[in-house]
Amino acid sequence: MCTHTPTCPAADSSDAEAAQVVAAHPEQGWNLLCNAVLVFEDTGELLPDGRIIAPHRPLATV
């Protein structure tokens, strides 16, 4: 899916969230990245192969 230089990280790499946004839908709470990862506003992700990454927000400090 990535056609620009430098290429975006693959969907299964540790830095997959660094890929460029190709479709932003903040009103719906999600963005589609160039590597076909869907990133949700709660920090959860849906990978192109259907795997789910649970939300990983930092814990609030007390």
Short mmCIF file of N, CA and C in Angstrom, two decimals, residues 17 29 40-44 53-60:
data_model
loop_
_atom_site.label_atom_id
_atom_site.label_comp_id
_atom_site.label_asym_id
_atom_site.label_seq_id
_atom_site.Cartn_x
_atom_site.Cartn_y
_atom_site.Cartn_z
N GLU A 17 2.82 2.01 14.04
CA GLU A 17 2.02 3.23 14.22
C GLU A 17 2.68 4.46 13.62
N GLY A 29 -13.55 8.22 15.14
CA GLY A 29 -12.57 7.71 16.09
C GLY A 29 -11.54 6.74 15.53
N PHE A 40 -7.40 3.18 16.33
CA PHE A 40 -8.57 3.77 16.95
C PHE A 40 -8.16 4.78 18.01
N GLU A 41 -9.05 5.73 18.32
CA GLU A 41 -8.72 6.80 19.26
C GLU A 41 -8.44 6.28 20.67
N ASP A 42 -8.91 5.09 21.00
CA ASP A 42 -8.61 4.53 22.32
C ASP A 42 -7.27 3.81 22.33
N THR A 43 -6.49 3.94 21.26
CA THR A 43 -5.17 3.35 21.02
C THR A 43 -5.21 1.87 20.67
N GLY A 44 -6.39 1.32 20.46
CA GLY A 44 -6.48 -0.05 19.96
C GLY A 44 -6.18 -0.06 18.46
N ILE A 53 -5.05 -5.55 18.41
CA ILE A 53 -4.15 -5.11 19.47
C ILE A 53 -5.00 -4.28 20.42
N ALA A 54 -5.05 -4.74 21.66
CA ALA A 54 -5.87 -4.07 22.66
C ALA A 54 -5.37 -2.64 22.90
N PRO A 55 -6.26 -1.76 23.35
CA PRO A 55 -5.84 -0.40 23.67
C PRO A 55 -4.67 -0.41 24.65
N HIS A 56 -3.74 0.50 24.44
CA HIS A 56 -2.54 0.54 25.28
C HIS A 56 -2.23 1.97 25.72
N ARG A 57 -3.24 2.60 26.28
CA ARG A 57 -3.06 3.94 26.82
C ARG A 57 -2.14 3.88 28.02
N PRO A 58 -1.36 4.93 28.21
CA PRO A 58 -0.55 4.97 29.43
C PRO A 58 -1.46 5.06 30.66
N LEU A 59 -1.03 4.43 31.74
CA LEU A 59 -1.80 4.49 32.97
C LEU A 59 -1.70 5.87 33.59
N ALA A 60 -2.79 6.34 34.14
CA ALA A 60 -2.79 7.64 34.81
C ALA A 60 -2.00 7.55 36.10
#
